[in-house]
Tab-separated table of C-alpha atoms in Angstrom:
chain	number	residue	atom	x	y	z
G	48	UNK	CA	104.748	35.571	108.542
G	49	UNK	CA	104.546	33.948	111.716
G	50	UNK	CA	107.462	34.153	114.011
G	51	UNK	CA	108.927	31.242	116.506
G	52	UNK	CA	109.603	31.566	120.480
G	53	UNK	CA	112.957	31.409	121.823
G	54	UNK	CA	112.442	34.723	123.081
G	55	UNK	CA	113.502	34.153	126.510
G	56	UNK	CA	116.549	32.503	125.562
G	57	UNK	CA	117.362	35.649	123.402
G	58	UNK	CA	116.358	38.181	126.411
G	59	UNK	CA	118.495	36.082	128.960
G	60	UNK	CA	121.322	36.423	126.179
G	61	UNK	CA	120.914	40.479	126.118
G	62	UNK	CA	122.249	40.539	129.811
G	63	UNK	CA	125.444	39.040	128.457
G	64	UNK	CA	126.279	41.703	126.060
G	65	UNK	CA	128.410	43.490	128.402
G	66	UNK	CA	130.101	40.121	130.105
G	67	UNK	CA	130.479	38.659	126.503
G	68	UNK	CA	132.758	41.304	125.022
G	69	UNK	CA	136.264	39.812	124.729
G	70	UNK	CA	135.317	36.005	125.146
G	71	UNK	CA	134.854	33.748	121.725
G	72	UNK	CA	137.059	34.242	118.566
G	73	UNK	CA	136.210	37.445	116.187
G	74	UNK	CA	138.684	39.209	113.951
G	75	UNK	CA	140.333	42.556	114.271
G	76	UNK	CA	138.719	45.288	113.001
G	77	UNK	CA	138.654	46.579	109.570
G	78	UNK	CA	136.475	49.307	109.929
G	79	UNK	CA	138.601	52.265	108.500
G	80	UNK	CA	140.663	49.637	106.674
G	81	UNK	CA	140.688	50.690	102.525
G	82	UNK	CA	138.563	47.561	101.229
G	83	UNK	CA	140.995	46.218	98.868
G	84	UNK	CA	143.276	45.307	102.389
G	85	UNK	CA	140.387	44.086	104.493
G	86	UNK	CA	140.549	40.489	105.552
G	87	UNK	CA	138.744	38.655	108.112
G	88	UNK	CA	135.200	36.643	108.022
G	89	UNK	CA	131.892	38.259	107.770
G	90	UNK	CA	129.277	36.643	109.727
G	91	UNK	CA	125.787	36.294	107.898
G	92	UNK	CA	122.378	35.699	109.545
G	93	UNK	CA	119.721	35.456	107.274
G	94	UNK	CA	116.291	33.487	106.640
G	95	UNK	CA	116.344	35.405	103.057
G	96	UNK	CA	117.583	32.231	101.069
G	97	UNK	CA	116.099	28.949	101.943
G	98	UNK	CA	119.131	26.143	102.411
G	99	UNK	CA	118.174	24.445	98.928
G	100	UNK	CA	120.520	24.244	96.144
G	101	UNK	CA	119.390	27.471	94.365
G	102	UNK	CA	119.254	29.217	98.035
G	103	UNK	CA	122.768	28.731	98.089
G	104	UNK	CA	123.388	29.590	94.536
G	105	UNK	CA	121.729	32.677	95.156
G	106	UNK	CA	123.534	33.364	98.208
G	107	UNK	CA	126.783	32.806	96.466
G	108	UNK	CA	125.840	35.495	93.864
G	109	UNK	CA	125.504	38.111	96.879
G	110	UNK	CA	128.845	36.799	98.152
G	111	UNK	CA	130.738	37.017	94.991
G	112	UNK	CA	129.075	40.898	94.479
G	113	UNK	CA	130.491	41.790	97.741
G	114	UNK	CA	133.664	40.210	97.353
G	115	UNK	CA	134.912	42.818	94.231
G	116	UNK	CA	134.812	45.664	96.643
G	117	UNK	CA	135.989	43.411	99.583
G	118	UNK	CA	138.596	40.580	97.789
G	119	UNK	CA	139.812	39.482	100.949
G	120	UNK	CA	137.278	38.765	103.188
G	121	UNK	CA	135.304	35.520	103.604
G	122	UNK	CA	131.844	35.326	103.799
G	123	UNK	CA	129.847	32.586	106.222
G	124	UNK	CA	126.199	32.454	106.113
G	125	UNK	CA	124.225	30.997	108.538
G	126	UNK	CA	120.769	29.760	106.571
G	127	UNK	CA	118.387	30.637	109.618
G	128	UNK	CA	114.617	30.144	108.934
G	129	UNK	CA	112.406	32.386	111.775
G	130	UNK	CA	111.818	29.495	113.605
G	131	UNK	CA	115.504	29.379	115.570
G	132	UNK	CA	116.324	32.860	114.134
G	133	UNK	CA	116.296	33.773	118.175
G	134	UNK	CA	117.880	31.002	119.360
G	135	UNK	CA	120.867	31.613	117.178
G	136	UNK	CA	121.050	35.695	117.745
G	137	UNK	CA	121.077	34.669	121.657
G	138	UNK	CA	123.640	31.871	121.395
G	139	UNK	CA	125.988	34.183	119.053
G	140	UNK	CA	125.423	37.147	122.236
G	141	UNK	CA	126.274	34.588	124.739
G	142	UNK	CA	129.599	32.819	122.900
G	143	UNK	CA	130.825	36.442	122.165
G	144	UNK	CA	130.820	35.714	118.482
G	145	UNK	CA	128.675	38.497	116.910
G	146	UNK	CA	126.730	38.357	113.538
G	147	UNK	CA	127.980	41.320	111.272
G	148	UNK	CA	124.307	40.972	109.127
G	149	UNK	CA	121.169	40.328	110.350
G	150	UNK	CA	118.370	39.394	108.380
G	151	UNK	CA	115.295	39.862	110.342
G	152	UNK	CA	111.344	40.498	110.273
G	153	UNK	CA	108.872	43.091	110.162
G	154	UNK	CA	107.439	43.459	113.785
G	155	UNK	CA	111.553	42.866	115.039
G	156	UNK	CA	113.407	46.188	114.747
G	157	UNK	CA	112.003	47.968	117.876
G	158	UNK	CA	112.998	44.846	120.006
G	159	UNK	CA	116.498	44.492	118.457
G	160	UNK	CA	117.129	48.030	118.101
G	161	UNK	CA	116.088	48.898	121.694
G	162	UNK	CA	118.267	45.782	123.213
G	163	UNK	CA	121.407	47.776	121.468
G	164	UNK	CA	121.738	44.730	119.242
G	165	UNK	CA	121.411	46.523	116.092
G	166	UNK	CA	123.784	49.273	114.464
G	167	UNK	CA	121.971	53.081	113.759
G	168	UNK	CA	122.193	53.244	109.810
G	169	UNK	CA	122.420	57.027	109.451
G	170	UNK	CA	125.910	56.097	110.079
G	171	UNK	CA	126.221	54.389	106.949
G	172	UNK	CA	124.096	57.206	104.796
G	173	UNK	CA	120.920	55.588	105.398
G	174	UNK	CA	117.836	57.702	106.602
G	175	UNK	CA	114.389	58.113	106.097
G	176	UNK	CA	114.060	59.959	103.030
G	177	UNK	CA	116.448	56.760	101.141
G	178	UNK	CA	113.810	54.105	102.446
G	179	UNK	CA	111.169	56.605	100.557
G	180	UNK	CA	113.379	57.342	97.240
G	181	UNK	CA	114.531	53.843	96.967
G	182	UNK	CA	112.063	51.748	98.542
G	183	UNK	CA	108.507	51.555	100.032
G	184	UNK	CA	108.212	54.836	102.166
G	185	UNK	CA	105.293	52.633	104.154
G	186	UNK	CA	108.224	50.371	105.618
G	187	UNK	CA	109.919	53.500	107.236
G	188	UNK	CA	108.091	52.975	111.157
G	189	UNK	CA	108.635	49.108	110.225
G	190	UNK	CA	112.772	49.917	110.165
G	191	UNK	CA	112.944	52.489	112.853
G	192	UNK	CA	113.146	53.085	116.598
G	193	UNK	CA	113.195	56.218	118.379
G	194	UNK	CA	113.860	58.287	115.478
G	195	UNK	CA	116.554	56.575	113.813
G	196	UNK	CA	116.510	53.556	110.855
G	197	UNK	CA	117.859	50.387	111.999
G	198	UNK	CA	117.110	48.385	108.929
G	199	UNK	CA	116.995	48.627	105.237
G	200	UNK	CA	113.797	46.551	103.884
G	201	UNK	CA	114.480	43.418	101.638
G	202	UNK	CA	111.316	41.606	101.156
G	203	UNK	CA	107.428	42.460	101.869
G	204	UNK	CA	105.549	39.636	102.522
G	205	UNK	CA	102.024	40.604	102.003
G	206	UNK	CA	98.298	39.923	102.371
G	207	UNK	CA	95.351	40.522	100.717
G	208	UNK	CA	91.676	39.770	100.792
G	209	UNK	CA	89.878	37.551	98.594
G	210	UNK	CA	86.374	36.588	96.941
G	211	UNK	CA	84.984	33.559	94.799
G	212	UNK	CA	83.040	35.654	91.836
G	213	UNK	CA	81.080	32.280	91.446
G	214	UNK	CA	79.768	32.206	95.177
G	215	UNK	CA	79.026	36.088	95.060
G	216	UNK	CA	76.514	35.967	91.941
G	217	UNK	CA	75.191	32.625	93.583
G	218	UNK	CA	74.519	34.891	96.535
G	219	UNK	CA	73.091	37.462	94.654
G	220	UNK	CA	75.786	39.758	95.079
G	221	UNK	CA	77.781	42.132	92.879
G	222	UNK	CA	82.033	40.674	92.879
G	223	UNK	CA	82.871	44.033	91.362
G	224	UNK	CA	81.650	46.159	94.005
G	225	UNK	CA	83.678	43.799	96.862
G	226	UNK	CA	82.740	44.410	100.827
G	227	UNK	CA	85.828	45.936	102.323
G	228	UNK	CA	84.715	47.181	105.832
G	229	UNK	CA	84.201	44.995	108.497
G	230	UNK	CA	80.565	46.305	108.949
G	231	UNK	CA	80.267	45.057	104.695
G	232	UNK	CA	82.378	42.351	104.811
G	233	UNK	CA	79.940	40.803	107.740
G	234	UNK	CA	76.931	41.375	106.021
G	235	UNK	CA	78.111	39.571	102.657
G	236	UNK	CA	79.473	36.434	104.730
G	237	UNK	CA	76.946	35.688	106.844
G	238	UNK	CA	75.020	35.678	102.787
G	239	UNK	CA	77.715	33.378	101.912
G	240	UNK	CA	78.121	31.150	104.326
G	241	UNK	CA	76.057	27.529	103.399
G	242	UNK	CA	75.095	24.935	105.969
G	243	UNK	CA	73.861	21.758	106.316
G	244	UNK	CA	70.435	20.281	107.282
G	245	UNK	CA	71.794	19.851	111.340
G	246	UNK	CA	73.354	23.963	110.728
G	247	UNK	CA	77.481	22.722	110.262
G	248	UNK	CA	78.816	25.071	107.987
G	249	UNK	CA	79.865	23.285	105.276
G	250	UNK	CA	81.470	26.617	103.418
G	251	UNK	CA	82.871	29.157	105.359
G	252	UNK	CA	81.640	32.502	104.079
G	253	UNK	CA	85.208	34.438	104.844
G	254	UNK	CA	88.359	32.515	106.017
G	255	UNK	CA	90.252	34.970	108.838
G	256	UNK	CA	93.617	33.290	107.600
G	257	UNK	CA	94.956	31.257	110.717
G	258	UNK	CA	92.662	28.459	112.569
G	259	UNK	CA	93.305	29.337	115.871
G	260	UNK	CA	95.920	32.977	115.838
G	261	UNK	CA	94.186	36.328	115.506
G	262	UNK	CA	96.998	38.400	115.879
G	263	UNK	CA	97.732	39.767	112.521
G	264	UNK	CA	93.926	39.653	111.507
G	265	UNK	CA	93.245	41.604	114.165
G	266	UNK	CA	95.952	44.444	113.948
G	267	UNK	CA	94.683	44.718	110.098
G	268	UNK	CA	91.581	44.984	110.311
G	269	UNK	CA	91.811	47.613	113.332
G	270	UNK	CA	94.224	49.551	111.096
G	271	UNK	CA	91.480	49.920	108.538
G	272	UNK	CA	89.968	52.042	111.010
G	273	UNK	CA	92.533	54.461	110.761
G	274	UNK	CA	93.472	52.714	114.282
G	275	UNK	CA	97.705	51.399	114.164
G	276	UNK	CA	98.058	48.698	116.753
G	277	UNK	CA	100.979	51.341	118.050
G	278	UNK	CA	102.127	54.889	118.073
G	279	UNK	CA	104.511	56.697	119.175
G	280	UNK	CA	105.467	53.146	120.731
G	281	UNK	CA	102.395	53.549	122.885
G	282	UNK	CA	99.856	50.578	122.931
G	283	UNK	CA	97.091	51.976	120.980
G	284	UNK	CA	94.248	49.068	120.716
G	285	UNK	CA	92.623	49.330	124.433
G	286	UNK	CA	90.142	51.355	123.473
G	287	UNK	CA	87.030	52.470	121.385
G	288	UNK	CA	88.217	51.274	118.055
G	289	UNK	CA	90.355	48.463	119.357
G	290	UNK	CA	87.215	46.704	121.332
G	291	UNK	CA	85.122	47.054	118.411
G	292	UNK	CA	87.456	45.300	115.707
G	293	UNK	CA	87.971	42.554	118.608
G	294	UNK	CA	84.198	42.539	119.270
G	295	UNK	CA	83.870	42.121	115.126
G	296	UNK	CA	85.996	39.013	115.126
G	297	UNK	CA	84.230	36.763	118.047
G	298	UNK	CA	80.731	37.650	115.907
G	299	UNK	CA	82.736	35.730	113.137
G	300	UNK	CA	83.549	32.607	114.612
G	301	UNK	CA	81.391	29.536	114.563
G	302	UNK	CA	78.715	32.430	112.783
G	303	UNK	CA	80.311	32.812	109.328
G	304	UNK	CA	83.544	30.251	109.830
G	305	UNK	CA	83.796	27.309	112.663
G	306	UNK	CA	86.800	27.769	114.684
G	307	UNK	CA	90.037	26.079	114.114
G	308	UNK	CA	89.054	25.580	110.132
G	309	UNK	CA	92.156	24.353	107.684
G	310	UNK	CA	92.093	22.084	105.004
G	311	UNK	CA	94.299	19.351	104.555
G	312	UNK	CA	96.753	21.394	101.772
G	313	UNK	CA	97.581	24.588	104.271
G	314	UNK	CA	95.905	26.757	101.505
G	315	UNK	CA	94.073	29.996	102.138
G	316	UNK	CA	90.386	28.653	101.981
G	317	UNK	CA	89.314	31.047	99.132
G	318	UNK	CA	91.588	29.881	96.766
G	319	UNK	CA	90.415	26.307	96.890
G	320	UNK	CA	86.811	27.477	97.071
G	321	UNK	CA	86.392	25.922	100.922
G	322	UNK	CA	85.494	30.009	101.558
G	323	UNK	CA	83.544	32.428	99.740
G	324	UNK	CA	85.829	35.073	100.799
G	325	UNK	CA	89.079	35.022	103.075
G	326	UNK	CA	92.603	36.335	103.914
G	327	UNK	CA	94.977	35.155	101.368
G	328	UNK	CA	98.625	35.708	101.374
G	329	UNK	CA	101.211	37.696	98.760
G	330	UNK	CA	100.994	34.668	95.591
G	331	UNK	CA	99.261	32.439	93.807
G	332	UNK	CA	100.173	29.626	91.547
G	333	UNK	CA	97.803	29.234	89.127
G	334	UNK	CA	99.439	26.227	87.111
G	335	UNK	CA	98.338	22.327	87.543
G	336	UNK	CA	100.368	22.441	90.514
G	337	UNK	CA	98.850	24.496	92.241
G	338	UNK	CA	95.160	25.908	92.370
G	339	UNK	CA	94.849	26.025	88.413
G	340	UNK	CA	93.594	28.096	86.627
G	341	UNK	CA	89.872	28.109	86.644
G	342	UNK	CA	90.506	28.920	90.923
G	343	UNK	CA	92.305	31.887	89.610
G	344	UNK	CA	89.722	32.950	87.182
G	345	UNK	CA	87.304	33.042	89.840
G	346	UNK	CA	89.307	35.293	91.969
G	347	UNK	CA	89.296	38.783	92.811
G	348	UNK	CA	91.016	40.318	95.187
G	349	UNK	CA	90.347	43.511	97.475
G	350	UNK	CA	91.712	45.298	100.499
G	351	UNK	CA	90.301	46.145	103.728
G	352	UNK	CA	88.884	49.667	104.347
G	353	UNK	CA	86.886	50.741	107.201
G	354	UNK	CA	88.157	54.187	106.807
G	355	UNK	CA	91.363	53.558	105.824
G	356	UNK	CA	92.749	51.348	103.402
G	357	UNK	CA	95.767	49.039	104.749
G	358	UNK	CA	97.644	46.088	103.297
G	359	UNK	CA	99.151	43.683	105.937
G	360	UNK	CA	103.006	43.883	105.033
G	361	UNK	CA	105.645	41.445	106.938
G	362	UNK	CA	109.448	40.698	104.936
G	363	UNK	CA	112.692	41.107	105.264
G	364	UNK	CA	114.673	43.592	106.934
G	365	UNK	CA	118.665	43.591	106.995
G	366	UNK	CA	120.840	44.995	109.810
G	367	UNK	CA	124.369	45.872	110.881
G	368	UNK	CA	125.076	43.970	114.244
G	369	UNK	CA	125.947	46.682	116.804
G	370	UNK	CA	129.026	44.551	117.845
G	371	UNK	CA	130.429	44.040	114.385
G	372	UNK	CA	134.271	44.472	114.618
G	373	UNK	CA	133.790	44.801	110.361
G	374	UNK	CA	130.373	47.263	110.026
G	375	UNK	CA	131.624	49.385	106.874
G	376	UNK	CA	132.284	45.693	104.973
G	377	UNK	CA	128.739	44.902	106.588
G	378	UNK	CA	126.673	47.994	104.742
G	379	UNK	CA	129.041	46.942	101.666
G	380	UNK	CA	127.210	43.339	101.853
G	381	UNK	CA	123.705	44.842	102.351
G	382	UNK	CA	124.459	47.043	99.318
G	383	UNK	CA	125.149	43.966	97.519
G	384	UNK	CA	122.218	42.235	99.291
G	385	UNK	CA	119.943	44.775	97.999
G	386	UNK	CA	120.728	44.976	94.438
G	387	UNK	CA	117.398	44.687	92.480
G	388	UNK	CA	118.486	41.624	90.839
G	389	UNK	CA	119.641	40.025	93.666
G	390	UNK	CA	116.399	40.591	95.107
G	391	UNK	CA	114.233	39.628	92.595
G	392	UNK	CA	116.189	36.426	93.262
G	393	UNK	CA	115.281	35.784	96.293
G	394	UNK	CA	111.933	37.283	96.161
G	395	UNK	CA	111.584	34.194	93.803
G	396	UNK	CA	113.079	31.903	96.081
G	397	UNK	CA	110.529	32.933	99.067
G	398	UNK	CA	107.677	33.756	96.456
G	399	UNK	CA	107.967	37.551	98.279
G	400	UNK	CA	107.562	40.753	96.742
G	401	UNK	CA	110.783	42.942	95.928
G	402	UNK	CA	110.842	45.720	98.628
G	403	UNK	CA	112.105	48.600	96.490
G	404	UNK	CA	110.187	51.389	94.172
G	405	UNK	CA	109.278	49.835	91.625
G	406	UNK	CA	107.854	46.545	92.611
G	407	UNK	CA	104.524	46.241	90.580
G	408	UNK	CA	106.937	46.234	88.176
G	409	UNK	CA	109.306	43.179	89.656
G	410	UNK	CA	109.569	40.182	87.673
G	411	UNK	CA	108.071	38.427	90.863
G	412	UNK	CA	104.603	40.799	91.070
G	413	UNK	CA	104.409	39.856	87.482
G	414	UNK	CA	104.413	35.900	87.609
G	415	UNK	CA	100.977	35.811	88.973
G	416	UNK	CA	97.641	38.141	89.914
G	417	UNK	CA	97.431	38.436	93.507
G	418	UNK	CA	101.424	38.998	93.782
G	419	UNK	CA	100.698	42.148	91.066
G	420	UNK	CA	97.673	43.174	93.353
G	421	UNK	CA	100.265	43.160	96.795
G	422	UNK	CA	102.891	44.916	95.075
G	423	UNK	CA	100.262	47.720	93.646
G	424	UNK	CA	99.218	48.346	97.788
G	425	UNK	CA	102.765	48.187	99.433
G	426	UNK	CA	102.682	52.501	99.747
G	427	UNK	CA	99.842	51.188	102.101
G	428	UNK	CA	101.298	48.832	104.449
G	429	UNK	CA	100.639	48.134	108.146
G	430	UNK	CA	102.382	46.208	109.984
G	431	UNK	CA	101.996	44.309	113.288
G	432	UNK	CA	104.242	45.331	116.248
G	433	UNK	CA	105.823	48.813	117.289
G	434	UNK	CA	106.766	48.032	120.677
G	435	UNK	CA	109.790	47.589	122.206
G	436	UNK	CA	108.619	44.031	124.011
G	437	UNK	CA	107.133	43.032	120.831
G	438	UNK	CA	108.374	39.905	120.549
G	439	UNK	CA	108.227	39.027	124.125
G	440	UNK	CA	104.491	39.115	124.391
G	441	UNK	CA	103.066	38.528	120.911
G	442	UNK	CA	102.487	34.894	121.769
G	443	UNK	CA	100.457	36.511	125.189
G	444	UNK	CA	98.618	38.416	122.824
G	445	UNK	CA	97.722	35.704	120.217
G	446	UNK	CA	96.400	33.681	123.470
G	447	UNK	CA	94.189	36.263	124.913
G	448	UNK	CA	92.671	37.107	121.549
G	449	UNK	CA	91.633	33.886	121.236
G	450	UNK	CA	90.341	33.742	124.507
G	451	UNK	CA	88.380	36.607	123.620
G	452	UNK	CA	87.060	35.818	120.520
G	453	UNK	CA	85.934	32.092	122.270
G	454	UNK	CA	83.993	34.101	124.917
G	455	UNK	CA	86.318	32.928	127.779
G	456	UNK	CA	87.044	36.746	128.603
G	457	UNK	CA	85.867	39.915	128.147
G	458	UNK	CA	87.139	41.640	125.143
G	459	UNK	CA	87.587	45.063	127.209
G	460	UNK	CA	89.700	43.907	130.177
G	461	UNK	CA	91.843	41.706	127.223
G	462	UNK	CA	92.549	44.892	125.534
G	463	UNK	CA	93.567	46.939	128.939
G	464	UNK	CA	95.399	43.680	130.211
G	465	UNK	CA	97.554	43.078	127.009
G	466	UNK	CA	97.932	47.462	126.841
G	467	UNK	CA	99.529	47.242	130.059
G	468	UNK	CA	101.758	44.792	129.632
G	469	UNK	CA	103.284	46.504	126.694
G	470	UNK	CA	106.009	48.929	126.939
């Protein structure tokens, strides 16, 4: 769920929009053109379907749906992954060769939206009360900016928490009745956590989910204080509740898990019993190739509540590029993209839940227990961002965190630094 940089490539870009209109090669317009006599290419960004074989079967599915209403038309994906999704927005903005469908992810919208790069979707029938009937209601603020819904969600990516029932009734602790506020959750770790003879912590009593990034941990577990990291697009973490969840995370580090922490297979240390308890993310594979499933059996899985009880959601969003010569045919493709069996598809492909009603239900949620236990809390999601300089200071914010949480600053003037530099 972790985005990459090229932001400042992509912000330089913005300040050609104006400049770049007329220069690079796009088709005519066909917006008002009956969809039977449409013809041009439409331009697809999208991280959605990995650039495998069966991401470009997939793809080609989507393509060939669209292409019964629109016969005419060519479609040309561009298989971004969110580590140069930036870089190739900006480069499209600066060669005055717009994407007509953009694929991007929770946290984006505000930035996009407020840099006029997206198109408003109440144009194309879309509003608030659709996102609720047809998908997860929770993922409205996720698509919208200043009232209006610039994206239709495709994929949740979500997280959970997790606890070994083995470790618990070694501790002397009761796995059905699972700590879920940070006040609990503390009190059980620091029971859970084993040493050596010289004090190394040799099991980590609850795994915050990145080595070194608090970011997301952080906006999660403050939203379980009824606290969202935004409103109203309004910094909302430099204060009480916000110094208290930050406060809560440096009295976890090198206390109930050493700093920096992985293990050598990138797994969430709960599910290969290196924690007692610990972030995990929206799946599990329970076969021989993955954990197996005696790891599995000795899972359960809980969410965090310290007031409020919040499921970390990232995914897929898809927009209409506000300089689309071909917008109607664009909606028409996210139509198609959004079919429930072309989603299930890719939700496959990027072992994501299925962002509409009823995902519990989704063929995905079903092919393992901790993807069923996400897709039961998305009517609950939080999500990180809200501002519209998001993306140009989240990698400020990950880096003061962490200073915090190491004791190189105070947590307070953190907090009122990073609040001021949002807007």
């Amino acid at each position: 769920m972790r985005r990459g940089a090229g932001l400042a490539v992509l912000v330089a870009a913005v300040g050609l929009v104006a400049s770049a209109c007329g220069n690079g090669v796009i088709d005519k317009s066909t917006d008002g053109v009956p969809p039977a006599e449409a013809t041009g290419t439409l331009r697809v960004l999208l991280p959605s379907f990995p650039a495998s074989n069966d991401g470009r079967k997939a793809f080609a599915k989507v393509a060939e749906d669209f292409n019964k209403k629109y016969p005419k038309m060519k479609v040309e994906p561009d298989y971004a992954t969110y580590g140069n999704l930036n870089e190739k927005i900006s480069t499209s903005i600066a060669a005055g060769i717009p994407y007509d469908v953009m694929v991007t992810g929770v946290g984006w919208i505000q930035t996009f939206a407020s840099k006029r790069l997206f198109a408003d979707l109440g144009d194309y029938g879309v509003t608030a009360d659709t996102i609720r009937d047809k998908s997860i209601g929770a993922l409205i603020p996720s698509a919208s900016y200043d009232g209006k819904i610039y994206a239709y969600p495709l994929l949740a990516d979500a997280r959970a928490a997790a606890l070994r029932i083995s470790a618990f009734k070694e501790a002397g602790l009761d796995p059905d009745k699972p700590p879920t506020s940070m006040a609990e959750i503390k009190v059980a770790a620091e029971k859970l956590t084993k040493r050596d003879a010289n004090g190394t912590i040799t099991r980590s009593g609850f795994d915050l989910a990145a080595p070194t990034s608090f970011r997301q941990t952080y906006t999660t577990l403050l939203a379980s204080t009824g606290t969202p990291l935004y409103k109203d697009g309004q910094a909302n973490y430099s204060n009480e509740k916000g110094l208290e969840t930050l406060n809560w995370l440096k009295s976890m580090i090198n206390n109930v898990q050493p700093y920096g922490q992985q293990n050598a297979s990138a797994q969430p240390l709960v599910l290969t019993g290196d924690a007692a308890m610990g972030i995990v993310g929206g799946a599990v594979d329970c076969s021989e190739k993955g954990v197996g499933q005696a790891n599995c059996d000795d899972l359960k899985f809980f969410r965090f509540n310290s007031g409020t009880e919040v499921e970390f959601v990232g995914g897929d969003l898809a927009s209409i590029g506000s300089r689309s010569r071909h917008k109607e045919a664009a909606w028409s493709f996210i139509e198609s993209l959004t079919e429930p069996a072309t989603v299930d598809a890719i939700a496959k492909l990027n072992r994501k839940i299925p962002a509409y009603k009823d995902a519990v239900n989704s063929p995905q949620a079903q092919s393992n227990p901790l993807s069923k236990f996400v897709a039961g809390g998305l009517e609950l999601a939080i999500y990180e961002g809200g501002s519209a300089n998001w993306l140009e200071m989240r990698a400020n914010f990950d880096a003061q965190l962490t200073q915090a949480v190491l004791g190189q600053k105070d947590p307070a003037k953190v907090l009122a630094n990073l609040a001021g530099q949002s807007r």
